[in-house]
Coordinates of C-alpha atoms in Angstrom, one line a residue:
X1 CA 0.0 0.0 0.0
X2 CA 1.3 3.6 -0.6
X3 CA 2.2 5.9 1.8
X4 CA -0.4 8.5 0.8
X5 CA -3.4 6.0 0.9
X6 CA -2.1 4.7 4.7
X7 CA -2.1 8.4 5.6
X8 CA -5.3 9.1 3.9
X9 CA -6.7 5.5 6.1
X10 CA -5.2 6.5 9.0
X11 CA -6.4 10.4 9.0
X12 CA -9.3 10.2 6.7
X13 CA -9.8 12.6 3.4
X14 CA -12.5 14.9 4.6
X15 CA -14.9 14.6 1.9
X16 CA -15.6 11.1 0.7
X17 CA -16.2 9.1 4.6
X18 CA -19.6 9.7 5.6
X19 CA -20.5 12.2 9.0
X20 CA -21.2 9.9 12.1
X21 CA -22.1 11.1 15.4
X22 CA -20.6 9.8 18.0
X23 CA -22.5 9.9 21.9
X24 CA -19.7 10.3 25.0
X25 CA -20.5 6.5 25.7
X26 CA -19.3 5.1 22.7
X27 CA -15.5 6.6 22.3
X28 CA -13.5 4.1 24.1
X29 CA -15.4 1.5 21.5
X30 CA -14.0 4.2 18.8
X31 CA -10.7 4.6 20.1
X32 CA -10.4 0.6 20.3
X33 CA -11.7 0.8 16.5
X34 CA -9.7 3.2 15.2
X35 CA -6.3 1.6 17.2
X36 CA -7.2 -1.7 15.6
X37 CA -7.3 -0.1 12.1
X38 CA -4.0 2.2 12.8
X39 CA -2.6 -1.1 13.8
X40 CA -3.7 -3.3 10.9
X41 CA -2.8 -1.0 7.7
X42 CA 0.6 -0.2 9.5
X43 CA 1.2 -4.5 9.1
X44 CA -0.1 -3.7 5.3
X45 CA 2.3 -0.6 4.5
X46 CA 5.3 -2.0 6.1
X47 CA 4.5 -5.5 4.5
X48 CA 6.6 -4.8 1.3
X49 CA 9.5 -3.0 3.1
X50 CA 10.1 -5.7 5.7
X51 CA 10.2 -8.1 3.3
X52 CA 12.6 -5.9 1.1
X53 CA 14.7 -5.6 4.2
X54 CA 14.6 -9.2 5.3
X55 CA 15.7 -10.3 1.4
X56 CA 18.5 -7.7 1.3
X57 CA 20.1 -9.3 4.9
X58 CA 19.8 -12.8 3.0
X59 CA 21.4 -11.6 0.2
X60 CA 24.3 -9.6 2.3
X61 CA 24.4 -12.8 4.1
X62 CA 25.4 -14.7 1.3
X63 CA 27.5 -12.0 0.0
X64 CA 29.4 -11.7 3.1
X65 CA 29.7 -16.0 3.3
X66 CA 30.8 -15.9 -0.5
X67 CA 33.6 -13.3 0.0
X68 CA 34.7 -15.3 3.3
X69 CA 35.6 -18.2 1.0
X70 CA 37.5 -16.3 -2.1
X71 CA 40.4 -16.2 -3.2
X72 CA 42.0 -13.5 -3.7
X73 CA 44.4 -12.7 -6.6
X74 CA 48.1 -14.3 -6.3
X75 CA 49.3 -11.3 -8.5
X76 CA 48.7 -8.8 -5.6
X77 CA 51.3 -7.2 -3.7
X78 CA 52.3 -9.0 -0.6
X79 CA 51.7 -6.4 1.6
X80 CA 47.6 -6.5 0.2
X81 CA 47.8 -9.9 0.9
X82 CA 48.7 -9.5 4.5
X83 CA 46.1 -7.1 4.2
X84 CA 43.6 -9.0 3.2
X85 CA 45.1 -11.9 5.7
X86 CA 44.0 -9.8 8.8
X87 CA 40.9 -7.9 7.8
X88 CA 39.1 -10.5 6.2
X89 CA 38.2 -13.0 9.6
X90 CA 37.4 -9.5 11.5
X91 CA 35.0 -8.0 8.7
X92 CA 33.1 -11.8 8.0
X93 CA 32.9 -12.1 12.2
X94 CA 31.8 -8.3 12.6
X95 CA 29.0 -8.6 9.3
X96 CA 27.5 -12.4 10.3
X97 CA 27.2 -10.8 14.0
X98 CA 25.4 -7.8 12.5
X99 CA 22.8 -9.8 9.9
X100 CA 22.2 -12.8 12.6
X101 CA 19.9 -10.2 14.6
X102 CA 16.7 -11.7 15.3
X103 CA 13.8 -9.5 13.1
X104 CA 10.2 -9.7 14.9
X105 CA 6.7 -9.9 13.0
X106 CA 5.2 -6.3 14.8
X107 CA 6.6 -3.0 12.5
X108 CA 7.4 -1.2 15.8
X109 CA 9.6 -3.5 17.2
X110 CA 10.8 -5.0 13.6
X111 CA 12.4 -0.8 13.0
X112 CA 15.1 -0.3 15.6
X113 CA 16.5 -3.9 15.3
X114 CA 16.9 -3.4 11.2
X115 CA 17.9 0.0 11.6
X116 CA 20.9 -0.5 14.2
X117 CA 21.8 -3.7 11.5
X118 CA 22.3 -1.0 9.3
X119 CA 24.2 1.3 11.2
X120 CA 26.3 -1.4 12.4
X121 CA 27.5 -2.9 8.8
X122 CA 28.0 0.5 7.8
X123 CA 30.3 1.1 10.1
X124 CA 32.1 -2.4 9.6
X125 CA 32.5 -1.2 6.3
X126 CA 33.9 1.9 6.7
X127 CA 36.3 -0.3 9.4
X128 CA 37.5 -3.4 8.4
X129 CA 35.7 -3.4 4.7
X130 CA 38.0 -0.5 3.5
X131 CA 41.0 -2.3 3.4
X132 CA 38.9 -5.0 1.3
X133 CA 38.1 -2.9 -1.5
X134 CA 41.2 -3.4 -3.5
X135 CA 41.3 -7.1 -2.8
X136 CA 37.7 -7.7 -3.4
X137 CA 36.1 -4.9 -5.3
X138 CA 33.0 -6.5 -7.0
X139 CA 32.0 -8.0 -3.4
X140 CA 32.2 -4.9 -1.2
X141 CA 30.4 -3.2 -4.1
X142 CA 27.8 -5.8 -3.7
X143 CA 27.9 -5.3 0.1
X144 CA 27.4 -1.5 -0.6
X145 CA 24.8 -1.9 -2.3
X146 CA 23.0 -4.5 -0.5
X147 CA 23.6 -1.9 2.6
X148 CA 21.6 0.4 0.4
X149 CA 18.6 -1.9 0.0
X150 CA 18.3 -2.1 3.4
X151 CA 18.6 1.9 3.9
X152 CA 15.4 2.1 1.3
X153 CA 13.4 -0.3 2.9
X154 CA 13.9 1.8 6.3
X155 CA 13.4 5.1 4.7
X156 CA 10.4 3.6 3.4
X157 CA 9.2 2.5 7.0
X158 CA 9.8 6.2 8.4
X159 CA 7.0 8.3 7.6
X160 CA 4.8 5.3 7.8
X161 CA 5.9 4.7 11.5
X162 CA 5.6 8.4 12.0
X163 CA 2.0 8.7 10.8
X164 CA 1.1 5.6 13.0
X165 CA 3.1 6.7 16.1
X166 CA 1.0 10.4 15.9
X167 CA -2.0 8.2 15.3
X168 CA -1.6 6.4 18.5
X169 CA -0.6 9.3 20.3
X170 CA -3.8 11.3 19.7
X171 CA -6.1 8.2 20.6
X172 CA -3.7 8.0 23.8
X173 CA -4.4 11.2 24.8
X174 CA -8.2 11.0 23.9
X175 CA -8.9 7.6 25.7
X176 CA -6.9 9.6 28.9
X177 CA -9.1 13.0 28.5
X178 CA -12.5 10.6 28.1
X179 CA -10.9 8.5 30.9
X180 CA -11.0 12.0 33.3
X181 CA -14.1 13.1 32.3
X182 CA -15.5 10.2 33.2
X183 CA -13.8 10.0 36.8
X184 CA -15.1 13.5 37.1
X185 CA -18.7 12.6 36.4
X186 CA -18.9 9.6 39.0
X187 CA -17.4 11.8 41.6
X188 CA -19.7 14.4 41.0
X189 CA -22.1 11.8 40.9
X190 CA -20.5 10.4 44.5
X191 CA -20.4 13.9 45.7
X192 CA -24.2 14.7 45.6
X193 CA -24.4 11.7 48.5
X194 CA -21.6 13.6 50.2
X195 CA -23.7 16.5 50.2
X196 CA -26.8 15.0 51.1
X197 CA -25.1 13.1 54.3
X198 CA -23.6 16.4 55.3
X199 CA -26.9 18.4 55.5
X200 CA -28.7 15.4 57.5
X201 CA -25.6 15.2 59.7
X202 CA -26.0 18.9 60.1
X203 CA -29.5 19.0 60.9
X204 CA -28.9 16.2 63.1
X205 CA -26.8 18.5 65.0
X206 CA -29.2 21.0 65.1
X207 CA -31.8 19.6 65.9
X208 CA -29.7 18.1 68.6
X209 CA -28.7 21.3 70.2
X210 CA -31.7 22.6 70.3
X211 CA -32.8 20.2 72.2
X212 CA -29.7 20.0 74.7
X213 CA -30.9 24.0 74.9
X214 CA -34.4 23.2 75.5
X215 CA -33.5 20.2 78.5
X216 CA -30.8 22.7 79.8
X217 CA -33.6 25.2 80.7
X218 CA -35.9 23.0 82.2
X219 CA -32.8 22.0 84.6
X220 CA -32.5 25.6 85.4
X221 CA -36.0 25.4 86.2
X222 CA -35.9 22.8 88.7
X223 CA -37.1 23.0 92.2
X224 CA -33.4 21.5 93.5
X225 CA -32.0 24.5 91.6
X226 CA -32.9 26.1 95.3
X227 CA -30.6 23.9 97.5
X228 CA -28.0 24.6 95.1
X229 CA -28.1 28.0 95.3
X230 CA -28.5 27.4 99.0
X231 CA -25.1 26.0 98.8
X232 CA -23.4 28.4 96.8
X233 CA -24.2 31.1 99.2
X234 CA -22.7 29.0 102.2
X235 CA -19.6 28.0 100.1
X236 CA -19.3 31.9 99.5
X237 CA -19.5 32.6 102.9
X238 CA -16.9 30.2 103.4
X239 CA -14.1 31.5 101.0
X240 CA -15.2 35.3 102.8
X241 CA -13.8 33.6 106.1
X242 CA -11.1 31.7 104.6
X243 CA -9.9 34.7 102.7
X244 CA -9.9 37.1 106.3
X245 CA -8.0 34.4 108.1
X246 CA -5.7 34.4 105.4
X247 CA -5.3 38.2 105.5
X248 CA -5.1 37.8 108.8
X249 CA -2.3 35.1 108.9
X250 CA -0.2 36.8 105.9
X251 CA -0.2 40.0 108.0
X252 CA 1.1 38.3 111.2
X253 CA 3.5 36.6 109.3
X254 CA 4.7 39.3 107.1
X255 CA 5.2 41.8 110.0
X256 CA 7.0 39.0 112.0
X257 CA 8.9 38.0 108.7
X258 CA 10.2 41.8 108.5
X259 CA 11.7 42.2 112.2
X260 CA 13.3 38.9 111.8
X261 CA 14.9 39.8 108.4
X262 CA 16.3 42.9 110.5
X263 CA 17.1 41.0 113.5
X264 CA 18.9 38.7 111.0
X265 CA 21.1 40.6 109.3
X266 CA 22.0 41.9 113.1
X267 CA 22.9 38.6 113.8
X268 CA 25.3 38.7 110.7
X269 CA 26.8 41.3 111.3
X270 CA 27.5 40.3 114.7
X271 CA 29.2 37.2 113.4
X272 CA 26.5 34.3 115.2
X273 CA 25.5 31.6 112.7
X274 CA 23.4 29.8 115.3
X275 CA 21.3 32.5 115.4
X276 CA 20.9 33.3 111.7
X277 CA 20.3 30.2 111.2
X278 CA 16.7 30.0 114.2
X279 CA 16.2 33.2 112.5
X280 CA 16.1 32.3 109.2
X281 CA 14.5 28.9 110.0
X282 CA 11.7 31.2 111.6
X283 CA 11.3 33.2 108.2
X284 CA 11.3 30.4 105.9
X285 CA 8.1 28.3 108.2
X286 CA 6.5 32.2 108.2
X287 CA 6.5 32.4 104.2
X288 CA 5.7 29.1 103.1
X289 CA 2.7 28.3 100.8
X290 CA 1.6 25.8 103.1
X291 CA 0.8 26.1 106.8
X292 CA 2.9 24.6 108.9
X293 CA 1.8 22.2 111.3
X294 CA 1.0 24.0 114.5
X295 CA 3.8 22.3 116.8
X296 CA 6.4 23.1 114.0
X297 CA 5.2 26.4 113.9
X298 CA 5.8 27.5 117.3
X299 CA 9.0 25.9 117.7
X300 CA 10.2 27.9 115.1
X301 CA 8.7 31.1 116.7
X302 CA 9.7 29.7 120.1
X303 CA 13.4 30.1 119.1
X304 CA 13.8 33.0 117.2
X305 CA 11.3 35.6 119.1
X306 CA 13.6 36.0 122.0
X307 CA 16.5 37.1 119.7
X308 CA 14.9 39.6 117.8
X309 CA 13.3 40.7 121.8
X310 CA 16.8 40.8 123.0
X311 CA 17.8 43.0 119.5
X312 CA 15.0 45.2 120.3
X313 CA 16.2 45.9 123.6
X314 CA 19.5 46.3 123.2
X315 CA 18.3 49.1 120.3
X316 CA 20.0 47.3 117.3
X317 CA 16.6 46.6 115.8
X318 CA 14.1 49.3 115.5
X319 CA 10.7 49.2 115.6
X320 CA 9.0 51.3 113.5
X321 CA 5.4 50.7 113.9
X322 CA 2.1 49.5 115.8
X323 CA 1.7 46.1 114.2
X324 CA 5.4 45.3 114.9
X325 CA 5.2 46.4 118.2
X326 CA 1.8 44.5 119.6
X327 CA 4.0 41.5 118.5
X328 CA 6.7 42.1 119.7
X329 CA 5.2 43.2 123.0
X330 CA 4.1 40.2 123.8
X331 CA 5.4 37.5 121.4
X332 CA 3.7 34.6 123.8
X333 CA 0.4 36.1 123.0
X334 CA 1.5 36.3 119.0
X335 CA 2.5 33.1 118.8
X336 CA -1.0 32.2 120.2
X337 CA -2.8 34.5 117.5
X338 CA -0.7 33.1 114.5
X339 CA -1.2 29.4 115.3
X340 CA -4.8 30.1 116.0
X341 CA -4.9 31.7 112.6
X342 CA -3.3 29.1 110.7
X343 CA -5.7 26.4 112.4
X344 CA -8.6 28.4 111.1
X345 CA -7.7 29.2 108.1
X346 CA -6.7 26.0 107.2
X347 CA -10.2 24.4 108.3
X348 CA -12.1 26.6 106.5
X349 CA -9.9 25.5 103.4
X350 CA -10.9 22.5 103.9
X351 CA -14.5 23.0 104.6
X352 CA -14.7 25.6 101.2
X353 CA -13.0 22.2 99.3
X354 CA -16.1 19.7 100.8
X355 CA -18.7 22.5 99.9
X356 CA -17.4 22.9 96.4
X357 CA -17.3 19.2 95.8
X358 CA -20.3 19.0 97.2
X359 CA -22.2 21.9 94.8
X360 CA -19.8 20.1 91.9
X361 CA -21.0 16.7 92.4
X362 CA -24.5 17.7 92.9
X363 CA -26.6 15.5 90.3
X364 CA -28.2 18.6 88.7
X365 CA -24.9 20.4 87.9
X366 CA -23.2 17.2 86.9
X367 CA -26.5 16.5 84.2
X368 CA -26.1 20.5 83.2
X369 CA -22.2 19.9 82.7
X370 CA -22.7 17.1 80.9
X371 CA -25.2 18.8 78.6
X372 CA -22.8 21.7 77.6
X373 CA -20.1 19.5 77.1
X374 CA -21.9 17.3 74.5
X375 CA -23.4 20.8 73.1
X376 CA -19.8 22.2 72.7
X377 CA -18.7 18.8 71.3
X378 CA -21.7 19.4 68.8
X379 CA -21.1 22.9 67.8
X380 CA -17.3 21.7 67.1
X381 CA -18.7 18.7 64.5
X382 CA -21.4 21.1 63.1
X383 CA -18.4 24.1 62.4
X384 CA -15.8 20.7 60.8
X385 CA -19.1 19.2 58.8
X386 CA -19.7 22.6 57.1
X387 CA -16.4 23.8 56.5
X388 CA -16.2 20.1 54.8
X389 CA -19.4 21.5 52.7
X390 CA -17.6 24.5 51.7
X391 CA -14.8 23.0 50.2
X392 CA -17.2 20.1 48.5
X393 CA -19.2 22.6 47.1
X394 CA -15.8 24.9 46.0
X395 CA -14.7 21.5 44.2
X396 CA -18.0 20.6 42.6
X397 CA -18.1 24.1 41.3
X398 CA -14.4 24.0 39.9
X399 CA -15.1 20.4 38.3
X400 CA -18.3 21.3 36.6
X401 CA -16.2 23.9 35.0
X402 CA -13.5 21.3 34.0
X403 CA -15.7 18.8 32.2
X404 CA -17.0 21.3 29.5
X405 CA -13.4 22.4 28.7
X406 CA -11.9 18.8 28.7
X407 CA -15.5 17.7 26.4
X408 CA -14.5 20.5 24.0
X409 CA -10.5 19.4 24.0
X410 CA -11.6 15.7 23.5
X411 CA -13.9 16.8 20.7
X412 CA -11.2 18.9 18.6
X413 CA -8.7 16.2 19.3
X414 CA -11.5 13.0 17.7
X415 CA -12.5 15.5 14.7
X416 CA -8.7 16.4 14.1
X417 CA -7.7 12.6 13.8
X418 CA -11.0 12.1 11.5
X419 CA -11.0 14.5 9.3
X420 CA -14.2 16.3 11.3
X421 CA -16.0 13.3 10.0
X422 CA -16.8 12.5 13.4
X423 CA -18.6 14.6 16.1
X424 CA -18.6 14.1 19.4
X425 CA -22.3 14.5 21.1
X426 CA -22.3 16.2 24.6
X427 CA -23.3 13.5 27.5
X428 CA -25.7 13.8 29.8
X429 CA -23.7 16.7 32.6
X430 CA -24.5 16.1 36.4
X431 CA -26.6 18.8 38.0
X432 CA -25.0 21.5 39.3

């Protein structure tokens, strides 16, 4: 078959093939029809060249075994014999591995395989064959043109390849853009369900919420809303007294604190490390975040009081006002006073902790807490099931946007390849 009527086959005329309309469904059936065709007049148009080819390697075959066994002249110059000595074994050995390549039935794969044969005598030609063309002229010119045959038949193969290989291509590409469209119409399809499940889950929540609202304020309703209020009152009343005896604690203990820092750095000064150290033992019980123990507490105020009484006396610590004074007037009645405080407050610490549990674990609050945990756990799913919405619905929007432009590339590419003999219906779009 001639190259121009393959063509013409492969990439139709334009004027004598009939119209046909094609529906979306029916282009993979197309693409499979027009491969198969592309596929079967390539076998045709190559036919005659690959059989050219395969003759023409027979023929150099027999060329190359006939020039292995000649003679050559006697007359010749001994150095041409030498020649011819040498080159001969490496030119038969180079050609026999160059002709004995194995040639497949399918054109594609039947090309590179001739077409590095080629390239490969040639260049055993130009190697060891040039020093053969004196001793054997008629044979290499044989060889030469046997060569040239072969170059023919793949020259003749070239365009025809070409044409198929561009053939191929274009229904590569189409089955791939039909292939996508497709995808993107069953997960538009998919996504409509997506939507659907998103605005029942979200109504689900809503509907949900409401109610949690709706118990919530028949709980605030309830006659045992009373007690706890009751109890809320008493717990305040609580942290009022806790809070005094701890104002009234940190002041004895901050006053005392500040004479003994002064008495301290008397004591110093004054070079007595025993009594730095009752001192600052004192100081460190006196600002501690926990209360000490009662018995711990006075021992340490038990020993350092009477230093920083003596210090006082003797004038090397100053007293400088009334709070400082009523202690250290009478640091037997202040150590009375701070360990009283420090018993009270921490029992009403205590006693605010049982009330507070108590209020806390009351069944009405725990139902309530319960309720506006699971309605904050609700309003977090609805806020994640409509952000997911969003970005569906930003997708959906950007896909039904995509298929039209891929439809209209997938249409020019089909009436390209047939001549516009072809067109391409539009399918059946999803809803927006």
């Amino acid at each position: 078959m001639a190259l121009h009527t393959f063509i013409q086959k492969i990439f139709g005329t334009g004027k004598s093939a009939p119209q046909v309309n094609l529906t979306f469904t029916e282009v993979p059936a197309w693409i499979t029809g027009q491969e198969s065709t592309a596929k079967e007049t390539l076998v045709t148009a190559t036919r005659e060249p690959m059989r050219e080819i395969r003759n023409g390697i027979a023929t150099l075959q027999l060329i190359v075994t006939n020039i292995a066994g000649a003679e050559h002249d006697e007359s010749l110059h001994p150095k041409l014999r030498t020649i011819a000595k040498n080159s001969l074994p490496q030119f038969v050995k180079a050609m026999k591995v160059n002709l004995n390549k194995e040639l497949l039935e399918d054109p594609g794969e039947f090309y590179p395989v001739a077409a590095e044969c080629i390239k490969n005598c040639l260049h055993t030609v130009q190697g060891q064959g040039r020093y053969l063309q004196a001793i054997f002229p008629d044979e290499m010119k044989a060889v030469r043109s046997g060569i040239d045959t072969l170059g023919r038949g793949i020259n003749s193969m070239n365009p025809v390849l070409a044409a198929y290989r561009k053939e191929m291509t274009g229904l590569a590409v189409s089955r791939e853009k039909y292939e996508t469209i497709t995808g993107l119409m069953a997960d538009l399809e998919a996504s409509d369900e997506k939507v659907n499940r998103s605005h029942a889950r979200i109504a689900e929540i809503r509907e949900r919420v409401a109610t949690i609202d709706q118990e919530l304020l028949s709980l605030l309703r309830d006659p045992r809303m009373k007690d706890i209020d009751e109890q809320r009152k008493a717990h305040a009343g609580l942290c009022r007294k806790r809070d005094d005896a701890a104002r009234t604690y940190s002041a004895l203990s901050m006053t005392a604190s500040h004479v003994f820092r002064k008495a301290e750095k008397i004591a110093t000064k004054q070079r007595h490390p025993s009594e730095v150290g009752l001192l600052n033992a004192a100081m460190e019980v006196l600002s501690d975040h926990e209360i000490a123990d009662t018995v711990r507490l006075d021992a340490a105020l038990a020993a350092a009081c009477p230093l920083a009484e003596r210090m006082i006396a003797d004038g090397d610590v100053v007293i400088k006002n009334k709070e400082e004074r009523a202690i250290f007037s009478d640091t037997a009645r202040f150590r009375e006073e701070i360990a009283l405080a420090g018993r009270s407050l921490c029992e009403l610490e205590e006693q605010c902790q049982q009330a507070e549990s108590a209020i806390a674990s009351h069944p009405l609050l725990v139902k309530m807490q319960s309720l506006e945990r699971e309605k904050t756990q609700r309003a977090t799913m609805r806020v994640k099931e409509e952000q997911g919405l969003s970005e569906l619905g930003q997708w959906r929007e950007k896909t039904q946007k995509q298929i039209p432009e891929l439809l209209l590339q997938l249409r020019e590419k089909i009436a390209g390849m047939s001549g516009d003999n072809v067109q391409l219906q539009d399918p059946e779009l999803p809803a927006p």
